[in-house]
Coordinates of C-alpha atoms and ligand atoms in Angstrom, one line a residue:
Chain A
M1 CA -61.2 -12.7 38.0
A2 CA -61.7 -16.4 37.5
V3 CA -61.8 -17.6 34.0
A4 CA -65.3 -19.1 33.4
Y5 CA -64.8 -20.2 29.8
K6 CA -61.6 -20.9 28.1
R7 CA -61.5 -22.2 24.6
P8 CA -59.6 -25.5 24.5
H9 CA -56.4 -25.2 22.3
A10 CA -57.6 -28.1 20.2
Y11 CA -60.7 -26.2 19.3
C12 CA -59.7 -23.6 16.6
D13 CA -60.8 -20.0 17.4
V14 CA -62.9 -19.6 14.3
P15 CA -66.6 -19.2 13.8
T16 CA -68.3 -22.5 12.8
H17 CA -71.1 -22.8 10.2
Y18 CA -73.4 -24.8 12.5
C19 CA -77.0 -23.6 13.0
P20 CA -77.9 -21.9 16.2
G21 CA -78.7 -24.4 18.9
C22 CA -77.1 -27.3 17.0
T23 CA -75.3 -29.7 19.4
H24 CA -72.4 -30.4 17.0
G25 CA -70.7 -27.5 18.7
I26 CA -71.0 -29.0 22.2
V27 CA -69.5 -32.2 21.0
H28 CA -66.6 -30.4 19.3
R29 CA -66.0 -28.6 22.5
I30 CA -65.9 -31.7 24.8
L31 CA -63.8 -33.6 22.3
S32 CA -61.3 -30.7 22.2
E33 CA -61.2 -30.6 26.0
V34 CA -60.3 -34.3 26.1
I35 CA -57.5 -33.8 23.5
D36 CA -56.2 -30.9 25.6
E37 CA -56.5 -32.7 28.9
M38 CA -54.6 -35.7 27.5
G39 CA -52.0 -33.5 25.9
I40 CA -52.3 -35.4 22.6
E41 CA -53.1 -32.7 20.1
G42 CA -49.7 -33.0 18.4
D43 CA -50.2 -36.8 17.9
T44 CA -53.9 -36.7 16.9
I45 CA -55.3 -37.1 13.4
G46 CA -59.0 -36.5 13.0
I47 CA -61.1 -37.7 10.1
C48 CA -64.2 -35.7 9.0
P49 CA -67.2 -37.2 7.4
V50 CA -69.5 -35.9 4.7
G51 CA -72.4 -34.4 6.6
C52 CA -72.9 -31.2 8.6
S53 CA -69.5 -31.7 10.2
V54 CA -67.7 -32.0 6.9
M55 CA -65.7 -28.8 7.6
A56 CA -64.7 -29.9 11.1
Y57 CA -61.1 -29.9 9.6
D58 CA -61.2 -26.2 10.1
Y59 CA -62.4 -26.5 13.7
F60 CA -59.9 -28.9 15.3
N61 CA -56.3 -27.8 15.7
C62 CA -54.8 -31.3 15.2
D63 CA -54.0 -32.6 11.7
M64 CA -57.2 -33.4 9.8
I65 CA -58.4 -35.4 6.8
E66 CA -61.6 -35.1 5.0
A67 CA -63.0 -38.6 3.9
P68 CA -65.5 -39.6 1.3
H69 CA -69.0 -40.1 2.5
G70 CA -69.1 -43.1 4.9
R71 CA -65.5 -44.0 4.4
A72 CA -64.0 -42.4 7.5
P73 CA -63.4 -45.7 9.4
A74 CA -61.4 -47.0 6.4
V75 CA -59.4 -43.8 6.1
A76 CA -58.8 -43.9 9.9
T77 CA -57.6 -47.5 9.5
G78 CA -55.1 -46.4 6.9
V79 CA -53.9 -43.6 9.1
K80 CA -53.7 -45.8 12.2
R81 CA -51.9 -48.7 10.5
A82 CA -49.4 -46.3 8.9
K83 CA -48.8 -44.4 12.1
P84 CA -49.7 -46.8 15.0
D85 CA -48.4 -44.3 17.6
S86 CA -50.8 -41.6 16.7
Y87 CA -54.3 -41.0 18.1
V88 CA -56.9 -41.3 15.4
F89 CA -60.6 -40.3 15.6
T90 CA -63.5 -40.1 13.2
Y91 CA -66.4 -37.8 13.6
Q92 CA -69.4 -39.1 11.7
G93 CA -73.1 -38.5 11.3
D94 CA -75.8 -41.2 11.2
G95 CA -76.2 -41.2 7.5
D96 CA -72.4 -41.4 7.1
L97 CA -71.8 -44.1 9.6
A98 CA -74.9 -46.2 9.6
A99 CA -76.1 -46.0 6.0
I100 CA -73.5 -45.5 3.3
G101 CA -70.6 -46.4 5.6
T102 CA -72.1 -49.3 7.5
C103 CA -69.7 -51.8 5.9
E104 CA -66.6 -49.7 6.8
T105 CA -67.9 -49.1 10.3
V106 CA -68.7 -52.8 11.0
H107 CA -65.4 -54.0 9.7
A108 CA -63.3 -51.4 11.4
A109 CA -65.0 -52.5 14.6
T110 CA -64.6 -56.2 14.0
R111 CA -60.9 -55.8 13.2
G112 CA -60.6 -54.1 16.6
E113 CA -59.0 -51.1 15.0
N114 CA -57.5 -48.9 17.7
I115 CA -59.5 -45.8 16.8
V116 CA -62.1 -43.6 18.3
V117 CA -65.4 -43.1 16.5
I118 CA -67.6 -40.1 17.6
F119 CA -71.0 -40.9 16.2
I120 CA -73.5 -38.0 16.0
N121 CA -77.0 -39.5 15.9
N122 CA -79.5 -36.7 15.1
T123 CA -82.0 -39.0 13.4
T124 CA -81.7 -37.1 10.1
Y125 CA -79.5 -36.1 7.2
G126 CA -78.8 -32.6 8.4
M127 CA -76.6 -31.4 5.6
T128 CA -78.8 -32.4 2.7
G129 CA -81.9 -30.8 4.2
G130 CA -83.4 -33.3 6.5
Q131 CA -84.1 -36.6 4.7
M132 CA -84.7 -40.0 6.5
A133 CA -81.6 -41.3 8.2
P134 CA -81.0 -44.9 9.2
T135 CA -81.7 -43.7 12.7
T136 CA -84.9 -41.8 11.9
L137 CA -87.5 -42.8 14.5
P138 CA -90.7 -44.7 13.6
G139 CA -93.3 -42.1 12.7
Q140 CA -90.8 -39.3 12.3
V141 CA -91.6 -36.9 9.6
T142 CA -88.6 -36.0 7.3
Q143 CA -88.3 -34.7 3.8
T144 CA -88.4 -38.2 2.4
T145 CA -90.9 -39.6 4.9
P146 CA -93.4 -36.8 4.6
F147 CA -96.1 -39.0 6.3
G148 CA -93.8 -40.2 9.0
R149 CA -91.4 -43.2 8.9
D150 CA -93.6 -46.2 8.2
T151 CA -91.6 -49.3 9.4
S152 CA -93.6 -51.5 7.1
V153 CA -92.2 -49.5 4.1
Q154 CA -89.0 -47.9 5.3
G155 CA -88.0 -50.5 7.9
F156 CA -86.6 -49.9 11.3
P157 CA -83.9 -47.6 12.8
V158 CA -80.4 -49.0 13.2
K159 CA -79.3 -49.2 16.8
V160 CA -75.6 -48.7 16.3
C161 CA -74.2 -49.3 19.8
E162 CA -76.4 -52.4 20.3
M163 CA -75.2 -53.8 16.9
L164 CA -71.5 -53.0 17.3
S165 CA -71.4 -54.4 20.8
T166 CA -72.0 -57.9 19.4
L167 CA -68.6 -57.7 17.6
S168 CA -65.5 -59.1 19.3
G169 CA -63.3 -56.2 18.1
T170 CA -65.4 -53.5 19.9
A171 CA -63.9 -52.4 23.1
L172 CA -66.2 -49.6 24.0
A173 CA -69.8 -48.9 22.8
Q174 CA -71.4 -46.2 24.8
R175 CA -74.4 -44.1 24.1
V176 CA -74.5 -40.6 25.6
A177 CA -76.6 -37.4 25.1
V178 CA -75.8 -33.7 25.1
D179 CA -79.1 -32.3 26.3
S180 CA -78.2 -31.4 29.8
V181 CA -75.1 -30.6 31.9
P182 CA -75.0 -34.0 33.6
H183 CA -75.3 -35.7 30.3
I184 CA -72.7 -33.5 28.7
N185 CA -70.3 -34.4 31.6
E186 CA -71.1 -38.1 31.1
A187 CA -70.5 -37.7 27.3
K188 CA -67.1 -36.1 27.9
K189 CA -66.1 -39.0 30.3
A190 CA -67.1 -41.5 27.6
I191 CA -65.0 -39.7 25.0
R192 CA -62.0 -39.6 27.4
K193 CA -62.5 -43.3 28.0
A194 CA -62.5 -44.0 24.3
F195 CA -59.2 -42.1 23.9
E196 CA -57.7 -43.9 26.9
N197 CA -58.7 -47.2 25.2
Q198 CA -56.8 -46.1 22.1
K199 CA -53.7 -45.3 24.2
E200 CA -53.9 -48.7 25.8
K201 CA -54.7 -50.4 22.5
R202 CA -57.8 -52.0 23.9
G203 CA -59.7 -52.0 20.6
F204 CA -62.4 -50.1 18.7
S205 CA -64.2 -47.5 20.7
I206 CA -67.4 -45.8 19.6
V207 CA -69.3 -43.1 21.5
E208 CA -72.8 -42.5 20.1
V209 CA -74.0 -39.0 20.9
L210 CA -77.7 -38.3 20.8
S211 CA -77.8 -34.9 19.2
T212 CA -80.2 -32.3 17.9
C213 CA -80.9 -30.8 14.5
P214 CA -83.3 -28.0 15.3
T215 CA -83.2 -26.7 11.7
N216 CA -84.4 -29.9 10.1
W217 CA -86.6 -30.9 12.9
G218 CA -88.4 -27.6 12.6
L219 CA -88.1 -26.9 16.3
S220 CA -86.5 -24.2 18.4
P221 CA -83.2 -25.2 20.1
V222 CA -85.0 -25.7 23.4
E223 CA -87.8 -27.7 21.9
A224 CA -85.2 -29.8 20.1
L225 CA -83.5 -30.7 23.4
D226 CA -87.0 -31.7 24.7
R227 CA -87.5 -34.0 21.7
L228 CA -84.1 -35.5 22.3
R229 CA -85.0 -36.2 25.9
N230 CA -88.6 -37.3 25.4
E231 CA -88.5 -39.2 22.1
M232 CA -84.9 -40.2 21.4
I233 CA -83.6 -41.4 24.7
P234 CA -86.6 -43.8 25.2
Y235 CA -85.8 -45.4 21.8
Y236 CA -82.1 -45.2 22.1
P237 CA -81.3 -45.9 25.8
L238 CA -78.2 -44.2 27.2
G239 CA -75.5 -46.4 28.7
V240 CA -72.5 -48.5 28.3
Y241 CA -73.2 -51.4 25.9
K242 CA -69.8 -52.8 26.0
D243 CA -66.6 -52.1 27.8
V244 CA -63.8 -54.6 27.5
N245 CA -60.2 -54.9 26.4
V246 CA -60.5 -56.9 23.2
R247 CA -56.8 -57.9 23.3
E248 CA -57.4 -59.7 26.6
E249 CA -60.7 -61.1 25.3
G250 CA -58.8 -62.4 22.3
K251 CA -56.4 -64.2 24.5
E252 CA -59.2 -65.8 26.4
D253 CA -60.8 -66.9 23.1
A254 CA -57.6 -68.5 21.9
Chain B
M1 CA -27.0 -55.9 -6.6
S2 CA -28.6 -57.3 -9.7
E3 CA -29.9 -60.8 -9.0
R4 CA -31.9 -62.4 -11.7
S5 CA -34.9 -64.5 -10.8
L6 CA -37.7 -66.2 -12.6
M7 CA -41.0 -64.8 -11.4
K8 CA -44.6 -64.4 -12.2
G9 CA -45.6 -60.9 -13.2
N10 CA -47.8 -60.3 -10.2
E11 CA -45.2 -61.5 -7.7
A12 CA -42.4 -59.6 -9.3
L13 CA -44.5 -56.4 -9.1
A14 CA -45.3 -57.1 -5.5
E15 CA -41.6 -57.6 -4.7
A16 CA -40.7 -54.4 -6.6
A17 CA -43.2 -52.4 -4.6
M18 CA -41.8 -53.6 -1.4
R19 CA -38.3 -52.8 -2.5
A20 CA -39.5 -49.3 -3.6
G21 CA -40.4 -48.6 0.0
C22 CA -44.1 -49.4 -0.1
K23 CA -45.0 -49.7 3.6
C24 CA -48.7 -50.3 3.4
F25 CA -50.7 -52.5 1.1
F26 CA -54.5 -52.7 1.2
G27 CA -56.4 -55.0 -1.1
Y28 CA -59.5 -57.1 -1.7
P29 CA -59.2 -60.5 -3.6
I30 CA -60.0 -60.6 -7.3
T31 CA -58.7 -62.7 -10.2
P32 CA -56.3 -62.2 -11.9
Q33 CA -54.2 -60.2 -9.5
T34 CA -54.5 -62.2 -6.3
E35 CA -50.9 -63.3 -6.3
I36 CA -50.0 -59.7 -5.4
S37 CA -51.9 -59.9 -2.2
A38 CA -50.7 -63.4 -1.5
Y39 CA -47.1 -62.4 -1.9
L40 CA -47.3 -59.3 0.2
A41 CA -49.3 -61.1 2.9
K42 CA -46.3 -63.4 3.3
K43 CA -43.6 -60.9 3.0
M44 CA -44.7 -57.4 4.1
S45 CA -44.5 -57.7 7.9
A46 CA -41.0 -59.2 7.7
N47 CA -40.0 -56.2 5.7
G48 CA -41.4 -53.8 8.3
G49 CA -44.5 -53.1 6.3
L50 CA -48.2 -53.8 6.6
F51 CA -50.5 -56.0 4.6
L52 CA -54.2 -55.6 5.3
Q53 CA -57.1 -57.4 3.5
A54 CA -59.9 -54.8 3.3
E55 CA -63.6 -55.6 3.4
S56 CA -64.1 -54.2 -0.1
E57 CA -62.2 -52.3 -2.8
I58 CA -64.0 -49.2 -1.6
A59 CA -62.5 -49.7 1.9
A60 CA -59.1 -50.6 0.4
I61 CA -58.8 -47.4 -1.6
N62 CA -59.9 -45.3 1.4
M63 CA -57.3 -47.0 3.6
V64 CA -54.8 -45.9 0.9
L65 CA -56.2 -42.4 1.2
G66 CA -55.6 -42.6 5.0
A67 CA -52.1 -44.0 4.8
A68 CA -51.1 -41.7 1.9
S69 CA -52.3 -38.7 3.9
T70 CA -49.7 -39.5 6.5
G71 CA -47.0 -39.4 3.9
T72 CA -46.5 -43.2 3.8
R73 CA -45.8 -45.0 0.6
C74 CA -48.8 -47.2 -0.1
M75 CA -50.4 -49.3 -2.7
T76 CA -53.6 -51.1 -3.6
S77 CA -54.2 -53.6 -6.3
S78 CA -57.3 -54.9 -8.1
S79 CA -58.8 -55.9 -11.4
S80 CA -61.3 -54.2 -13.5
P81 CA -64.6 -54.5 -11.5
G82 CA -62.7 -53.6 -8.4
I83 CA -61.2 -50.6 -10.0
S84 CA -64.6 -49.3 -10.8
L85 CA -65.4 -49.5 -7.1
K86 CA -62.3 -47.6 -6.3
S87 CA -63.1 -44.7 -8.6
E88 CA -64.7 -42.5 -6.0
G89 CA -61.7 -42.9 -3.7
I90 CA -59.2 -42.3 -6.6
S91 CA -61.0 -39.0 -7.4
Y92 CA -60.7 -37.9 -3.7
I93 CA -57.0 -38.9 -3.6
A94 CA -56.3 -37.0 -6.8
A95 CA -58.2 -34.0 -5.6
S96 CA -56.3 -34.1 -2.2
D97 CA -52.9 -34.2 -4.1
L98 CA -51.9 -37.5 -2.5
P99 CA -49.3 -39.9 -3.9
C100 CA -50.1 -43.6 -4.1
V101 CA -49.8 -46.5 -6.5
I102 CA -52.8 -48.4 -7.9
I103 CA -52.5 -51.6 -9.8
N104 CA -55.1 -52.8 -12.3
V105 CA -54.4 -56.3 -13.7
Q106 CA -57.2 -56.0 -16.2
R107 CA -59.7 -58.7 -17.1
G108 CA -62.5 -58.9 -19.7
G109 CA -65.5 -56.6 -19.2
P110 CA -68.0 -55.0 -19.0
G111 CA -69.9 -56.1 -15.9
L112 CA -68.5 -59.1 -14.2
G113 CA -67.0 -59.9 -17.6
G114 CA -64.5 -62.7 -17.5
I115 CA -61.2 -63.5 -15.9
Q116 CA -59.0 -63.7 -19.0
P117 CA -56.6 -60.9 -20.0
S118 CA -58.0 -57.7 -21.4
Q119 CA -57.2 -54.1 -22.1
A120 CA -60.7 -52.8 -22.0
D121 CA -60.1 -50.4 -19.1
Y122 CA -58.0 -48.1 -21.3
W123 CA -60.7 -45.4 -21.4
Q124 CA -61.3 -45.7 -17.7
A125 CA -57.7 -45.4 -16.8
T126 CA -56.8 -42.6 -19.1
K127 CA -60.0 -40.6 -19.3
G128 CA -62.6 -41.5 -16.7
L129 CA -61.2 -42.9 -13.5
G130 CA -63.6 -40.9 -11.4
H131 CA -65.7 -37.8 -11.2
G132 CA -64.2 -34.4 -11.8
D133 CA -61.3 -32.8 -13.7
F134 CA -58.3 -34.9 -13.0
H135 CA -55.7 -37.3 -14.4
I136 CA -53.5 -40.0 -12.9
L137 CA -50.3 -41.3 -14.3
V138 CA -50.8 -44.5 -16.2
Y139 CA -48.0 -47.0 -17.1
A140 CA -48.5 -49.9 -19.4
P141 CA -45.9 -52.7 -18.9
A142 CA -45.3 -55.3 -21.6
S143 CA -43.0 -57.7 -19.7
V144 CA -42.4 -59.0 -16.2
Q145 CA -39.3 -56.8 -16.1
E146 CA -41.4 -53.7 -16.9
M147 CA -43.9 -54.7 -14.2
V148 CA -40.9 -54.3 -11.8
D149 CA -39.3 -51.2 -13.4
M150 CA -42.6 -49.3 -13.8
A151 CA -43.7 -50.1 -10.3
V152 CA -40.5 -48.7 -8.8
N153 CA -40.8 -45.6 -11.1
A154 CA -44.5 -45.2 -10.3
F155 CA -43.8 -44.7 -6.6
D156 CA -41.2 -42.0 -7.4
K157 CA -43.4 -40.2 -9.9
A158 CA -46.4 -40.3 -7.5
D159 CA -44.3 -38.7 -4.8
Q160 CA -42.7 -36.2 -7.2
Y161 CA -46.0 -35.0 -8.5
R162 CA -48.2 -35.7 -5.5
M163 CA -50.7 -37.7 -7.5
P164 CA -51.8 -41.3 -8.0
A165 CA -50.0 -43.5 -10.4
M166 CA -51.5 -46.6 -12.0
I167 CA -49.8 -49.7 -13.4
L168 CA -52.3 -50.8 -16.1
A169 CA -51.3 -54.5 -16.6
D170 CA -53.4 -57.4 -17.8
G171 CA -54.0 -61.0 -16.8
L172 CA -51.4 -62.2 -19.3
L173 CA -48.5 -60.1 -17.7
G174 CA -49.8 -60.9 -14.2
Q175 CA -49.7 -64.6 -14.7
M176 CA -46.7 -65.2 -17.0
M177 CA -43.2 -66.1 -15.7
E178 CA -40.1 -64.4 -17.0
P179 CA -36.6 -63.7 -15.7
V180 CA -36.3 -60.3 -13.9
T181 CA -33.6 -58.2 -12.4
F182 CA -34.5 -56.0 -9.5
P183 CA -33.0 -52.6 -9.9
E184 CA -30.9 -50.9 -7.3
I185 CA -33.3 -48.6 -5.4
K186 CA -31.9 -45.1 -4.9
P187 CA -33.7 -43.7 -1.9
M188 CA -35.0 -40.3 -2.8
E189 CA -36.2 -37.6 -0.4
Y190 CA -39.5 -36.1 -1.2
D191 CA -41.1 -33.2 0.6
K192 CA -43.8 -34.5 2.9
S193 CA -44.3 -31.4 4.9
W194 CA -48.0 -31.4 3.8
A195 CA -48.7 -34.8 5.5
A196 CA -51.3 -35.2 8.2
S197 CA -49.1 -37.3 10.5
G198 CA -49.5 -35.4 13.8
H199 CA -48.1 -31.8 14.1
K200 CA -46.1 -32.6 17.3
N201 CA -46.9 -29.1 18.5
K202 CA -44.2 -27.9 16.0
R203 CA -46.3 -26.5 13.2
E204 CA -49.8 -25.4 12.2
H205 CA -52.3 -28.3 11.6
N206 CA -52.2 -29.8 8.2
I207 CA -55.5 -30.5 6.4
I208 CA -56.0 -33.1 3.7
N209 CA -59.1 -32.1 1.9
S210 CA -60.9 -32.0 -1.4
L211 CA -63.8 -29.7 -0.5
F212 CA -63.9 -26.1 -1.7
L213 CA -67.3 -24.6 -1.5
T214 CA -66.2 -21.3 -3.2
P215 CA -66.3 -21.9 -6.9
E216 CA -63.3 -19.7 -7.7
V217 CA -61.2 -21.4 -5.0
L218 CA -62.1 -24.8 -6.4
E219 CA -61.4 -23.6 -9.9
N220 CA -58.0 -22.3 -8.9
S221 CA -57.1 -25.6 -7.2
V222 CA -58.0 -27.5 -10.4
I223 CA -56.1 -25.0 -12.6
E224 CA -53.0 -25.4 -10.4
R225 CA -53.3 -29.2 -10.8
F226 CA -53.7 -28.9 -14.6
E227 CA -50.5 -26.7 -14.8
R228 CA -48.8 -29.7 -13.1
Y229 CA -50.4 -32.0 -15.7
R230 CA -49.1 -29.9 -18.6
K231 CA -45.6 -30.2 -17.2
I232 CA -46.1 -34.0 -16.9
E233 CA -47.3 -34.1 -20.5
E234 CA -44.1 -32.4 -21.6
T235 CA -41.6 -34.5 -19.6
E236 CA -43.0 -37.8 -18.5
T237 CA -44.1 -39.5 -21.8
D238 CA -42.3 -42.8 -22.8
A239 CA -42.6 -45.1 -25.7
E240 CA -40.8 -47.9 -27.5
I241 CA -40.3 -47.3 -31.2
Y242 CA -39.4 -50.4 -33.2
L243 CA -38.5 -50.5 -36.9
C244 CA -40.4 -47.3 -37.6
N245 CA -37.6 -45.4 -39.4
D246 CA -38.7 -46.5 -42.8
A247 CA -42.1 -48.0 -42.0
D248 CA -45.1 -47.8 -44.3
I249 CA -47.3 -49.3 -41.7
V250 CA -46.9 -48.5 -38.0
V251 CA -48.7 -50.9 -35.7
C252 CA -49.7 -49.2 -32.4
A253 CA -50.1 -51.5 -29.4
F254 CA -49.5 -51.3 -25.6
G255 CA -49.0 -53.8 -22.9
A256 CA -48.9 -57.6 -23.6
T257 CA -50.6 -57.0 -26.9
A258 CA -47.5 -55.2 -28.1
R259 CA -45.5 -58.4 -27.8
V260 CA -47.8 -60.2 -30.1
A261 CA -47.9 -57.2 -32.4
K262 CA -44.1 -57.2 -32.5
S263 CA -44.0 -60.8 -33.7
A264 CA -46.5 -59.8 -36.4
V265 CA -44.3 -56.9 -37.4
N266 CA -41.3 -59.2 -37.7
L267 CA -43.3 -61.6 -39.8
A268 CA -44.4 -58.7 -42.0
R269 CA -40.8 -57.6 -42.5
G270 CA -40.0 -61.2 -43.5
K271 CA -42.6 -60.8 -46.3
G272 CA -41.0 -57.5 -47.4
I273 CA -43.7 -55.3 -45.9
K274 CA -42.2 -52.2 -44.2
A275 CA -44.0 -52.5 -40.8
G276 CA -42.9 -51.0 -37.5
L277 CA -44.2 -51.0 -34.0
F278 CA -45.1 -48.0 -31.7
R279 CA -45.7 -49.0 -28.1
P280 CA -46.7 -46.3 -25.6
K281 CA -45.3 -47.1 -22.2
T282 CA -47.2 -44.2 -20.6
L283 CA -50.9 -44.1 -21.6
W284 CA -51.4 -40.9 -19.6
P285 CA -49.6 -38.8 -20.6
F286 CA -49.9 -40.2 -24.1
P287 CA -46.6 -40.0 -25.9
V288 CA -47.8 -37.6 -28.6
N289 CA -44.4 -36.4 -29.8
E290 CA -42.9 -39.9 -29.9
L291 CA -45.8 -41.1 -32.0
K292 CA -45.5 -38.2 -34.4
D293 CA -41.8 -39.1 -34.8
A294 CA -42.6 -42.8 -35.3
V295 CA -45.1 -42.2 -38.1
K296 CA -43.0 -39.8 -40.2
T297 CA -42.8 -42.2 -43.1
A298 CA -46.0 -44.1 -42.4
K299 CA -48.9 -44.2 -44.8
K300 CA -51.1 -46.2 -42.5
I301 CA -51.5 -46.9 -38.8
L302 CA -52.9 -50.1 -37.4
S303 CA -54.0 -50.0 -33.7
V304 CA -54.0 -53.5 -32.1
E305 CA -55.7 -53.8 -28.8
M306 CA -57.4 -56.3 -26.5
N307 CA -60.6 -54.2 -26.6
M308 CA -62.8 -52.6 -29.2
G309 CA -60.4 -49.9 -30.2
Q310 CA -60.1 -47.6 -27.2
M311 CA -56.7 -46.1 -28.1
I312 CA -57.7 -45.1 -31.6
D313 CA -58.9 -41.6 -30.6
D314 CA -55.6 -40.8 -28.9
I315 CA -53.7 -42.0 -31.9
K316 CA -55.8 -39.9 -34.3
L317 CA -55.4 -36.8 -32.0
A318 CA -51.7 -37.3 -31.7
T319 CA -51.3 -37.6 -35.5
E320 CA -53.9 -34.9 -36.2
C321 CA -55.9 -37.4 -38.3
K322 CA -53.3 -37.0 -41.1
I323 CA -52.8 -40.8 -41.5
P324 CA -55.6 -43.3 -41.7
V325 CA -55.9 -45.5 -38.6
S326 CA -57.2 -49.0 -38.9
F327 CA -58.0 -51.3 -36.1
F328 CA -57.6 -55.0 -35.2
G329 CA -58.7 -56.1 -31.8
R330 CA -59.9 -59.1 -29.8
T331 CA -61.9 -58.6 -26.6
G332 CA -63.6 -60.4 -23.8
G333 CA -60.4 -62.1 -22.8
V334 CA -59.4 -63.4 -26.3
I335 CA -55.7 -62.7 -27.0
P336 CA -54.9 -61.7 -30.6
K337 CA -52.7 -64.1 -32.5
P338 CA -49.6 -63.0 -34.5
M339 CA -51.0 -64.5 -37.7
E340 CA -54.3 -62.6 -37.3
I341 CA -52.4 -59.3 -36.9
L342 CA -50.1 -60.2 -39.8
D343 CA -53.1 -60.9 -42.0
K344 CA -54.4 -57.4 -41.2
I345 CA -51.0 -55.9 -41.9
V346 CA -50.8 -57.7 -45.3
D347 CA -54.3 -56.5 -46.1
L348 CA -53.3 -52.9 -45.4
G349 CA -50.0 -53.4 -47.2
G350 CA -51.6 -54.5 -50.3
D351 CA -52.6 -51.1 -51.6
I352 CA -49.6 -49.1 -50.4
Ligands
TPP1 C1 -71.4 -40.4 -2.2 C2 -72.2 -39.4 -1.7 N1 -73.6 -39.6 -1.6 C3 -74.4 -38.6 -1.1 C4 -73.8 -37.4 -0.7 C5 -74.8 -36.3 -0.2 N2 -74.7 -36.2 1.2 C6 -74.0 -35.2 1.8 S1 -74.2 -35.2 3.5 C7 -75.3 -36.5 3.4 C8 -75.9 -37.0 4.7 C9 -75.3 -36.6 5.9 O1 -76.1 -37.0 7.0 P1 -75.4 -37.4 8.3 O2 -74.3 -38.4 8.1 O3 -76.5 -37.9 9.2 O4 -74.8 -36.1 8.9 P2 -75.5 -34.8 9.5 O5 -75.5 -33.8 8.4 O6 -76.8 -35.1 10.0 O7 -74.6 -34.3 10.6 C10 -75.5 -36.9 2.1 C11 -76.4 -38.0 1.7 C12 -72.4 -37.2 -0.8 N3 -71.8 -36.1 -0.5 N4 -71.7 -38.2 -1.3
SF4_2 S1 -78.6 -28.7 9.7 FE1 -79.0 -29.6 11.7 S2 -77.1 -30.8 12.2 FE2 -76.7 -29.4 10.5 S3 -75.7 -27.7 11.5 FE3 -77.9 -27.2 11.3 S4 -78.9 -27.9 13.1 FE4 -76.8 -28.8 13.1
MG3 MG1 -77.4 -37.0 10.8

């Protein structure tokens, strides 16, 4: 009988704590598949954020480090600079990456750190119970925007790929989604590309994954996917925002 | 190999760190420790190491967390306000049982304070370097030579006990020039099988982590760490004891202040006052037994510090409040003068 589903080796065979219908699991799976396909598990070091994926250190079979909230890109920098031949990735939520950790994110990118950043944009602080995130959409109701995000009071969402693609150290900035099989395939290709970049030392690579948080959105898993499609993608268009080799760019600049 | 060179404290410390096998340095500029970064920026890469200027002290300490996680010897350096920013990271590093060396070349505080020498981070270093139950090793050098020797030792002790070690210096030591001899470095092997440096398909994955959601599991991890701390308190204390054998008054001072205090003690002896000096070289663990020995004949203790008296409680605890402790201090970047300390000793000596 043909094997229809095989757990990637890089994805530990343990139950996760994610809510039913949460897309963190999908992203874990495709990331693990990429690690397997490239045969790099033994050389990979992953950095977890503080957020719903804080315990991802138990889910990936490579060596793992748990960083303080927002500091994963700095931790990754330390790892990569100490062990330049390893593969280093961070896995971060929107609060982690684009609020408390904005400084670390921007500077890791502008230094052109050869790391991969997997950025889970679910427009909310999942772990702490659904407060406003830097990516919360205008009008979106959260625990701390009970009347909807009012841009005249709470300002505007951060568009991370757009912002980071302006930095010379960014090699890849790509936004993907995990709401459908074609999109998931696209997401996996982007993650693969990010790791290939790291192999070739092309610079900082970020893959922003539009994700769901059915629990805090107050939606069923299927409704949550619909919201991702109908509300998030129009505001956060999918696509490649930047794809260069920053080392070669640098040479041209000089 | 024992060359003698004339060096600034900060530069000597940087050179010592490199010789001790420090492979990664992450820092953010702040007076009065910038010479450490400047020196390493020039020399690190030629020595097969890495110097990286971080975007903040927060980033720098987390880069240290990353490099230390891989089992690499690494260091960061800052001064008082910057150390406050590092405190979250230091707590995580301590909780993750990672070795690293942290330099604090103290300046006057609180707030932005000033840029002149100070010892006002004693409490922070020894009692409150971050949230949660933890300690780090704290060394207080009093000469450029000790900046060197303590830095070398700090790397070894950090590795031996898998915990951060701090050199608590001050602007005076950082900036002054003195002759130094660099010790022969004996390369020691430390177990780094815990490191997250890639498992190479040869072992289970390693996890560097400080999160334990089950209270009993977290409690056990803290208890295990405190058992280590108890051993350290028994074995790792160090102090200089000067003229304390017959002393009526024991002056307690650490770091650069102890040099001034020593002059005052000598002046007091010249006046026939039996004064002695007790200088803790380790601030955590505090040299309790050494102090007990030093004050055997003492009727009074005088703590002299460049702060408002942050060491007094430790002295009282160590001596079980059996001997009255007076205080003389200058703060805000003012360095105490030998004559001021002498006056205080003479005052105290009057009614002995
Ligand atoms: C310094 C600090 N501040 C705040 C918190 C509380 N906290 C934990 S997770 C989190 C937000 C996580 O949101 P996000 O990064 O979007 O991840 P998600 O849970 O949505 O995947 C916050 C604020 C913390 N752990 N540490
Ligand atoms: S709270 Fe949201 S993001 Fe977190 S696991 Fe549940 S569904 Fe996923
Ligand atoms: Mg989120």
